Coordinates of C-alpha atoms (C1' of nucleotides) in Angstrom, one line a residue:
Chain A
M1 CA -42.5 153.2 14.7
A2 CA -40.0 155.3 12.9
V3 CA -39.3 158.4 14.8
A4 CA -37.2 161.1 13.1
R5 CA -35.7 164.2 14.6
P6 CA -37.9 165.9 17.2
L7 CA -40.1 168.7 16.0
D8 CA -38.6 172.1 15.7
F9 CA -41.4 173.3 17.8
Y10 CA -41.2 170.5 20.2
S11 CA -38.2 172.0 21.9
V12 CA -40.1 175.3 21.9
H13 CA -42.8 173.6 23.9
T14 CA -40.6 172.2 26.5
Y15 CA -38.3 175.1 26.8
G16 CA -40.2 177.2 28.8
H17 CA -42.7 179.7 29.4
G18 CA -45.0 176.8 29.9
L19 CA -47.0 175.4 32.6
H20 CA -46.2 171.8 31.7
Q21 CA -42.6 170.8 31.9
H22 CA -42.9 167.1 32.2
N23 CA -40.5 166.7 29.3
P24 CA -37.5 168.8 30.3
L25 CA -35.0 169.6 27.6
R26 CA -31.6 168.1 27.6
P27 CA -29.0 170.9 27.9
S28 CA -27.8 170.6 24.4
E29 CA -31.3 171.0 23.0
A30 CA -32.0 173.9 25.2
L31 CA -28.8 175.5 24.0
Q32 CA -29.7 174.9 20.5
Y33 CA -33.0 176.6 21.0
K34 CA -31.3 179.5 22.7
L35 CA -28.9 179.8 19.8
R36 CA -31.8 179.8 17.3
G37 CA -33.3 182.5 19.3
A38 CA -36.4 184.1 17.9
S39 CA -35.1 183.7 14.3
K40 CA -37.1 180.5 13.6
P41 CA -39.6 179.7 16.2
C42 CA -42.4 179.0 13.8
L43 CA -43.0 176.8 10.8
V44 CA -44.7 179.4 8.8
S45 CA -45.0 183.1 8.7
F46 CA -47.7 185.1 10.3
S47 CA -50.6 186.0 8.0
S48 CA -53.4 188.5 8.3
K49 CA -55.7 185.8 9.3
F50 CA -53.5 185.1 12.3
H51 CA -54.5 188.5 13.7
T52 CA -58.1 187.3 13.7
F53 CA -56.9 184.5 15.8
C54 CA -55.1 187.0 18.1
S55 CA -58.4 188.8 18.8
K56 CA -60.2 185.6 19.4
V57 CA -57.7 183.9 21.7
Q58 CA -57.0 186.4 24.4
F59 CA -53.6 185.2 25.5
L60 CA -52.0 186.7 22.5
Q61 CA -53.6 190.0 23.3
N62 CA -52.4 189.8 26.8
P63 CA -48.7 189.1 26.8
S64 CA -48.4 189.7 30.5
I65 CA -49.9 186.2 30.8
L66 CA -46.4 185.0 29.9
G67 CA -45.0 186.3 33.1
R68 CA -47.5 184.9 35.5
G69 CA -48.9 181.9 33.8
L70 CA -52.4 180.8 33.5
S71 CA -54.7 178.9 35.7
R72 CA -55.2 175.3 34.7
D73 CA -58.8 176.0 33.7
S74 CA -58.1 179.0 31.6
S75 CA -55.3 177.3 29.7
L76 CA -57.7 174.4 29.0
D77 CA -60.1 177.0 27.6
E78 CA -57.4 178.4 25.3
V79 CA -56.6 174.9 24.0
L80 CA -60.3 174.4 23.3
S81 CA -60.8 177.6 21.4
A82 CA -57.6 177.3 19.5
G83 CA -58.6 173.8 18.6
Q84 CA -61.9 175.1 17.1
L85 CA -60.0 177.7 15.2
I86 CA -57.5 175.1 13.8
K87 CA -60.4 173.0 12.7
E88 CA -62.1 175.9 10.9
Y89 CA -58.8 176.9 9.2
V90 CA -58.1 173.4 8.0
E91 CA -61.7 173.1 6.7
D92 CA -61.1 176.3 4.8
G93 CA -58.0 174.9 3.2
N94 CA -55.8 177.2 5.2
G95 CA -53.5 174.6 6.7
E96 CA -50.5 176.8 7.2
D97 CA -52.3 179.2 9.5
A98 CA -53.7 176.2 11.4
I99 CA -50.2 175.0 12.0
T100 CA -49.1 178.4 13.0
I101 CA -51.7 178.5 15.7
Y102 CA -50.7 175.1 17.0
V103 CA -47.0 176.2 17.1
K104 CA -48.2 179.3 19.1
M105 CA -49.9 177.0 21.6
L106 CA -46.6 175.2 22.1
E107 CA -44.7 178.4 22.4
F108 CA -47.0 179.6 25.2
G109 CA -46.8 176.3 26.9
L110 CA -50.4 175.4 26.7
P111 CA -51.3 171.8 27.5
V112 CA -51.5 170.4 24.0
E113 CA -52.2 166.9 25.2
E114 CA -55.7 168.2 25.8
F115 CA -55.9 169.2 22.2
R116 CA -58.7 167.3 20.5
F117 CA -58.2 167.8 16.8
F118 CA -55.0 165.9 16.0
P119 CA -56.4 164.3 12.9
C120 CA -57.3 167.7 11.6
L121 CA -54.0 169.2 12.5
I122 CA -52.0 166.3 11.0
K123 CA -54.0 166.6 7.8
A124 CA -52.8 170.2 7.5
F125 CA -49.3 168.9 7.2
G126 CA -50.2 167.1 4.0
G127 CA -50.5 170.5 2.3
L128 CA -46.8 171.3 3.1
S129 CA -45.5 168.4 0.9
D130 CA -42.5 168.3 3.2
V131 CA -41.4 164.8 4.4
G132 CA -39.3 166.4 7.1
K133 CA -42.2 168.3 8.6
A134 CA -44.3 165.1 8.3
R135 CA -41.7 163.2 10.3
E136 CA -41.6 166.0 12.8
V137 CA -45.3 166.0 13.5
H138 CA -45.1 162.2 13.6
G139 CA -42.4 162.4 16.3
H140 CA -44.4 165.0 18.1
V141 CA -47.7 163.1 18.4
L142 CA -45.7 159.9 19.3
K143 CA -44.2 161.7 22.2
L144 CA -47.5 163.1 23.3
G145 CA -48.8 159.5 23.2
V146 CA -51.9 160.2 21.1
L147 CA -50.8 157.9 18.4
D148 CA -52.9 155.0 19.6
D149 CA -55.9 156.4 17.9
V150 CA -56.6 154.9 14.4
Y151 CA -57.8 158.3 13.2
D152 CA -54.4 159.9 14.0
V153 CA -52.4 157.1 12.4
N154 CA -54.6 157.2 9.3
S155 CA -54.1 161.0 9.0
L156 CA -50.4 160.6 9.3
L157 CA -50.5 157.8 6.8
G158 CA -52.2 160.2 4.4
V159 CA -49.7 162.9 4.9
Y160 CA -46.8 160.5 4.1
W161 CA -48.5 159.5 0.8
K162 CA -49.1 163.2 0.0
C163 CA -45.4 163.9 0.5
G164 CA -44.5 161.0 -1.7
A165 CA -42.8 159.3 1.2
I166 CA -43.7 155.8 0.0
E167 CA -41.3 154.0 2.3
D168 CA -42.5 155.8 5.4
A169 CA -46.1 155.2 4.5
V170 CA -45.7 151.5 3.8
Q171 CA -43.7 150.9 6.9
M172 CA -46.2 152.8 9.0
F173 CA -49.1 150.8 7.5
E174 CA -47.4 147.5 8.1
K175 CA -46.7 148.4 11.7
M176 CA -50.3 149.5 12.5
C177 CA -51.8 147.3 15.1
K178 CA -55.3 148.5 14.3
R179 CA -56.5 149.1 10.8
D180 CA -59.9 150.2 9.5
L181 CA -61.4 150.7 6.1
V182 CA -59.8 154.1 5.8
S183 CA -56.3 152.7 6.5
W184 CA -56.8 150.2 3.7
N185 CA -58.2 152.7 1.3
T186 CA -55.4 155.1 2.0
V187 CA -52.7 152.6 1.3
I188 CA -54.5 151.2 -1.8
S189 CA -55.0 154.6 -3.4
G190 CA -51.5 155.7 -2.2
L191 CA -49.9 152.8 -4.1
C192 CA -52.1 153.5 -7.1
H193 CA -51.1 157.2 -7.2
S194 CA -47.4 156.3 -6.8
G195 CA -47.6 154.1 -9.9
D196 CA -47.4 150.8 -8.1
Y197 CA -50.6 149.5 -9.7
M198 CA -50.0 145.8 -9.1
G199 CA -49.0 146.6 -5.6
S200 CA -52.3 148.3 -5.0
L201 CA -54.2 145.4 -6.5
R202 CA -52.3 142.9 -4.3
M203 CA -53.2 145.1 -1.3
F204 CA -56.8 145.0 -2.3
S205 CA -56.7 141.3 -2.4
R206 CA -54.8 141.0 0.8
M207 CA -57.4 143.1 2.5
I208 CA -60.1 140.6 1.6
H209 CA -58.3 137.3 1.9
D210 CA -55.9 137.8 4.8
H211 CA -57.9 140.3 6.8
W212 CA -61.5 139.6 6.0
V213 CA -62.2 143.3 5.4
L214 CA -64.7 144.0 2.5
P215 CA -63.5 146.8 0.3
N216 CA -66.0 149.6 -0.2
R217 CA -66.5 151.8 -3.3
V218 CA -63.5 153.9 -2.5
A219 CA -61.1 150.9 -2.6
C220 CA -62.9 149.5 -5.7
L221 CA -62.4 152.8 -7.6
S222 CA -58.7 152.9 -6.9
A223 CA -58.4 149.2 -7.9
L224 CA -60.3 150.0 -11.1
T225 CA -57.8 152.8 -11.9
S226 CA -55.0 150.3 -11.3
C227 CA -56.6 147.8 -13.7
S228 CA -57.0 150.5 -16.4
S229 CA -53.4 151.6 -16.0
V230 CA -51.9 148.1 -16.4
Q231 CA -54.6 147.2 -18.8
S232 CA -55.4 144.0 -16.9
L233 CA -58.7 142.8 -18.1
V234 CA -58.4 139.7 -15.9
H235 CA -58.3 141.8 -12.7
G236 CA -60.8 144.3 -14.1
R237 CA -63.5 141.6 -14.8
E238 CA -62.9 140.1 -11.4
L239 CA -63.4 143.5 -9.9
H240 CA -66.6 144.0 -12.0
G241 CA -68.0 140.8 -10.5
F242 CA -67.1 142.0 -7.0
V243 CA -68.8 145.3 -7.5
V244 CA -71.9 143.6 -8.8
K245 CA -71.9 141.2 -5.9
R246 CA -71.5 144.0 -3.4
E247 CA -74.4 145.8 -5.1
I248 CA -72.5 149.0 -5.6
D249 CA -72.6 148.7 -9.4
T250 CA -75.0 151.6 -9.7
D251 CA -72.6 154.0 -8.1
Q252 CA -71.8 156.8 -10.6
F253 CA -68.1 156.8 -10.0
L254 CA -67.9 153.0 -10.3
V255 CA -70.0 153.0 -13.5
S256 CA -67.7 155.5 -15.2
G257 CA -64.7 153.7 -13.7
L258 CA -65.9 150.3 -15.0
I259 CA -66.6 151.7 -18.5
D260 CA -63.2 153.4 -18.6
M261 CA -61.5 150.3 -17.4
Y262 CA -63.1 148.2 -20.2
M263 CA -62.3 150.9 -22.8
K264 CA -58.6 151.2 -21.6
C265 CA -58.3 147.4 -21.8
G266 CA -59.7 147.4 -25.3
D267 CA -62.9 145.5 -24.3
V268 CA -65.3 147.8 -26.1
K269 CA -68.1 145.2 -25.9
N270 CA -68.2 145.1 -22.1
A271 CA -67.9 148.8 -21.9
E272 CA -71.0 149.1 -24.1
Y273 CA -72.7 146.5 -22.0
V274 CA -72.2 148.4 -18.8
F275 CA -73.2 151.7 -20.4
R276 CA -76.4 150.4 -22.1
S277 CA -77.5 148.5 -19.0
I278 CA -77.4 151.6 -16.8
I279 CA -77.8 154.6 -19.0
N280 CA -81.6 154.8 -18.7
E281 CA -81.3 155.4 -15.0
E282 CA -82.2 159.0 -14.4
S283 CA -79.3 159.7 -12.1
I284 CA -76.7 158.2 -14.5
R285 CA -78.1 159.7 -17.6
G286 CA -77.5 163.3 -16.5
N287 CA -73.8 162.7 -15.7
P288 CA -71.6 164.0 -18.5
V289 CA -68.6 162.0 -17.3
I290 CA -70.3 158.7 -18.2
W291 CA -70.8 160.0 -21.7
N292 CA -67.3 161.3 -21.9
V293 CA -65.7 158.0 -21.0
M294 CA -67.8 156.3 -23.7
I295 CA -66.9 158.9 -26.3
S296 CA -63.2 159.1 -25.5
G297 CA -63.1 155.3 -25.1
Y298 CA -64.6 154.8 -28.6
V299 CA -62.1 157.3 -30.0
A300 CA -59.2 155.6 -28.3
N301 CA -60.3 152.2 -29.7
G302 CA -60.8 153.6 -33.2
C303 CA -64.6 153.2 -33.2
L304 CA -65.1 156.6 -34.6
S305 CA -68.7 156.4 -35.9
H306 CA -69.9 155.0 -32.6
A307 CA -68.2 157.9 -30.9
V308 CA -70.1 160.3 -33.1
E309 CA -73.4 158.5 -32.4
V310 CA -72.9 158.7 -28.7
F311 CA -72.0 162.3 -28.9
L312 CA -75.1 163.1 -30.8
E313 CA -77.2 161.0 -28.4
M314 CA -75.7 163.1 -25.6
L315 CA -76.7 166.3 -27.3
S316 CA -80.1 165.0 -28.0
I317 CA -81.0 164.5 -24.4
G318 CA -79.9 168.1 -23.6
L319 CA -76.6 167.5 -21.9
S320 CA -74.0 170.1 -22.5
P321 CA -70.6 168.9 -23.5
D322 CA -67.6 170.0 -21.5
T323 CA -63.9 170.3 -22.2
S324 CA -63.3 166.5 -22.1
T325 CA -66.2 165.9 -24.5
M326 CA -65.0 168.4 -27.0
V327 CA -61.4 167.3 -26.8
A328 CA -62.5 163.7 -27.6
V329 CA -64.7 164.9 -30.4
I330 CA -62.0 167.1 -31.9
V331 CA -59.5 164.3 -31.8
L332 CA -62.1 162.2 -33.5
C333 CA -62.2 164.8 -36.4
S334 CA -58.4 164.7 -36.8
Q335 CA -58.5 160.9 -37.0
M336 CA -61.3 161.0 -39.6
L337 CA -59.4 163.7 -41.4
D338 CA -62.8 165.4 -41.6
L339 CA -62.0 169.1 -41.9
A340 CA -65.7 170.1 -42.4
F341 CA -66.8 168.3 -39.2
G342 CA -63.7 169.9 -37.5
R343 CA -64.7 173.4 -38.5
Q344 CA -68.3 172.7 -37.4
M345 CA -67.0 171.6 -34.0
H346 CA -64.8 174.7 -33.8
K347 CA -67.9 176.9 -34.2
F348 CA -69.7 174.7 -31.8
C349 CA -67.0 175.4 -29.2
F350 CA -67.5 179.1 -29.6
G351 CA -71.2 178.6 -29.0
I352 CA -70.6 176.9 -25.7
Q353 CA -67.7 179.2 -24.7
L354 CA -65.1 176.5 -24.6
N355 CA -62.9 178.2 -27.3
N356 CA -60.6 179.7 -24.7
D357 CA -59.7 176.4 -23.0
A358 CA -56.1 175.4 -23.5
R359 CA -56.9 171.8 -24.1
V360 CA -59.6 172.5 -26.6
E361 CA -57.4 175.0 -28.4
T362 CA -54.6 172.5 -28.6
A363 CA -56.9 169.8 -29.9
L364 CA -58.4 172.2 -32.5
M365 CA -54.9 173.4 -33.6
D366 CA -53.7 169.9 -34.0
M367 CA -56.9 169.0 -35.9
Y368 CA -56.4 171.8 -38.4
F369 CA -52.8 170.8 -39.1
K370 CA -53.7 167.1 -39.4
C371 CA -56.6 167.9 -41.7
G372 CA -54.4 170.1 -43.9
D373 CA -55.5 173.6 -42.9
S374 CA -52.2 174.7 -41.2
K375 CA -53.2 178.4 -41.6
A376 CA -56.2 177.9 -39.3
G377 CA -54.0 175.9 -37.0
L378 CA -51.4 178.7 -36.7
E379 CA -54.1 181.3 -36.2
I380 CA -55.4 179.4 -33.2
F381 CA -51.9 179.3 -31.8
Q382 CA -51.2 183.0 -32.4
R383 CA -54.5 184.1 -30.9
S384 CA -54.3 181.8 -27.9
L385 CA -53.9 183.3 -24.4
N386 CA -53.2 179.9 -22.9
R387 CA -50.0 178.9 -24.6
N388 CA -48.2 176.2 -22.6
M389 CA -45.6 173.5 -23.2
V390 CA -48.1 171.1 -24.6
M391 CA -49.4 173.7 -27.1
W392 CA -45.8 174.6 -28.1
G393 CA -44.9 171.0 -28.5
A394 CA -48.0 170.4 -30.7
I395 CA -47.3 173.3 -33.1
I396 CA -43.6 172.5 -33.4
S397 CA -44.1 168.8 -34.1
N398 CA -46.9 169.7 -36.6
F399 CA -44.6 172.2 -38.4
A400 CA -41.7 169.7 -38.3
Q401 CA -43.9 167.1 -40.0
S402 CA -45.2 169.5 -42.5
S403 CA -43.4 171.0 -45.4
R404 CA -42.2 173.9 -43.2
P405 CA -39.5 172.4 -40.9
D406 CA -37.9 175.9 -40.9
E407 CA -41.0 177.3 -39.3
A408 CA -40.7 174.7 -36.5
L409 CA -37.1 175.7 -35.9
N410 CA -38.1 179.4 -35.7
L411 CA -40.8 178.6 -33.2
F412 CA -38.4 176.4 -31.2
H413 CA -35.9 179.3 -30.9
N414 CA -38.6 181.6 -29.7
I415 CA -39.1 179.5 -26.6
Y416 CA -35.7 180.3 -25.3
Chain B
dA1 C1' -62.4 163.7 13.6
dT2 C1' -59.1 160.2 9.4
dA3 C1' -59.2 157.9 3.4
dG4 C1' -61.6 158.5 -1.4
dG5 C1' -63.1 159.2 -7.0
dG6 C1' -64.3 158.8 -12.9
dT7 C1' -63.3 161.8 -18.6
dT8 C1' -59.1 165.5 -20.4
dA9 C1' -54.8 168.5 -25.7
dG10 C1' -48.4 167.1 -28.4

DNA sequence: ATAGGGTTAG
């Protein structure tokens, strides 16, 4: 197991006020800590929420405790209540405060080996996106000896992926002596997110053939994303068969994933087959994403009239289009060079209050330029409250391609 | 307790 530098707060733990000094500091470390003084004892700053914690956990209200120490029982109570609090904070998405609380526990020398929420605490480190901190917590739990638990290792694995520390994550996965479905899913989706699509597919296959573990819907979904990204119809079809055999082919996410995979691979017929064979299921029918992948898939494959038909069918059953639907339909108008339909869709966007969406605005602006109404396109740009780099890029390239390259240069200068 | 998701503007 790769252990990096010890935790910043690890030395705090052993330095002192504490009850448990079974890991005495080497002199140099102690000196380092003394030199650091109080300037950097914590990973994160105090927040207002921390004061809530202060009132809940009494040892912070009662600093005299430091001088005399706590009984074994009451320090266990502190660990328990702090653990509860850490769990709540992480569930609220407030990982930084959760970490602060843990650091405080170390500072006060509480017996953290009794702490029961390491997976939760470790997960909070994912939000820091800091490989250094991830390695610190890794070293910390390793020294505490709690890293035998598959939950803890899985959480750490997830943190490494979140930090983009691919090497650390892969190495850790390979050295795991016990892996469960979550371990496999974490590494498969991690590889997929890092752009190693074939690697994630190989891992999927290794999971089945070398380890006799059957992938669940989570793994299948990641693998489908990989197939779409590398446009591998061979792997995609194989995966489709697997999904059917496992009888998870009615899962909404897998249905949209399958349709999207076929569309991205250019296999419109199989996308249609999946769509038509499931769309009458009540649960699938009401899910706009299924319709969106069909519409955008048709547009991407140039099947424009089919896209319109599916869009109208979607409206006819009373589903309301969202940003993705409208973007796909507006792109469709540009491709058909159908200004009248484009204007109609523009009005429609006002009706469903999507006219202030950056992506819809960009699509509309681009559509007006492509269909020859650059005045309307410019107006959208000028009125927009959501101008971003994509929108700027779109208007500049449209002007550059039009008869007004000078206008493109003017706009370009305005950026800087 | 840990992993995990589909569409989406130049």
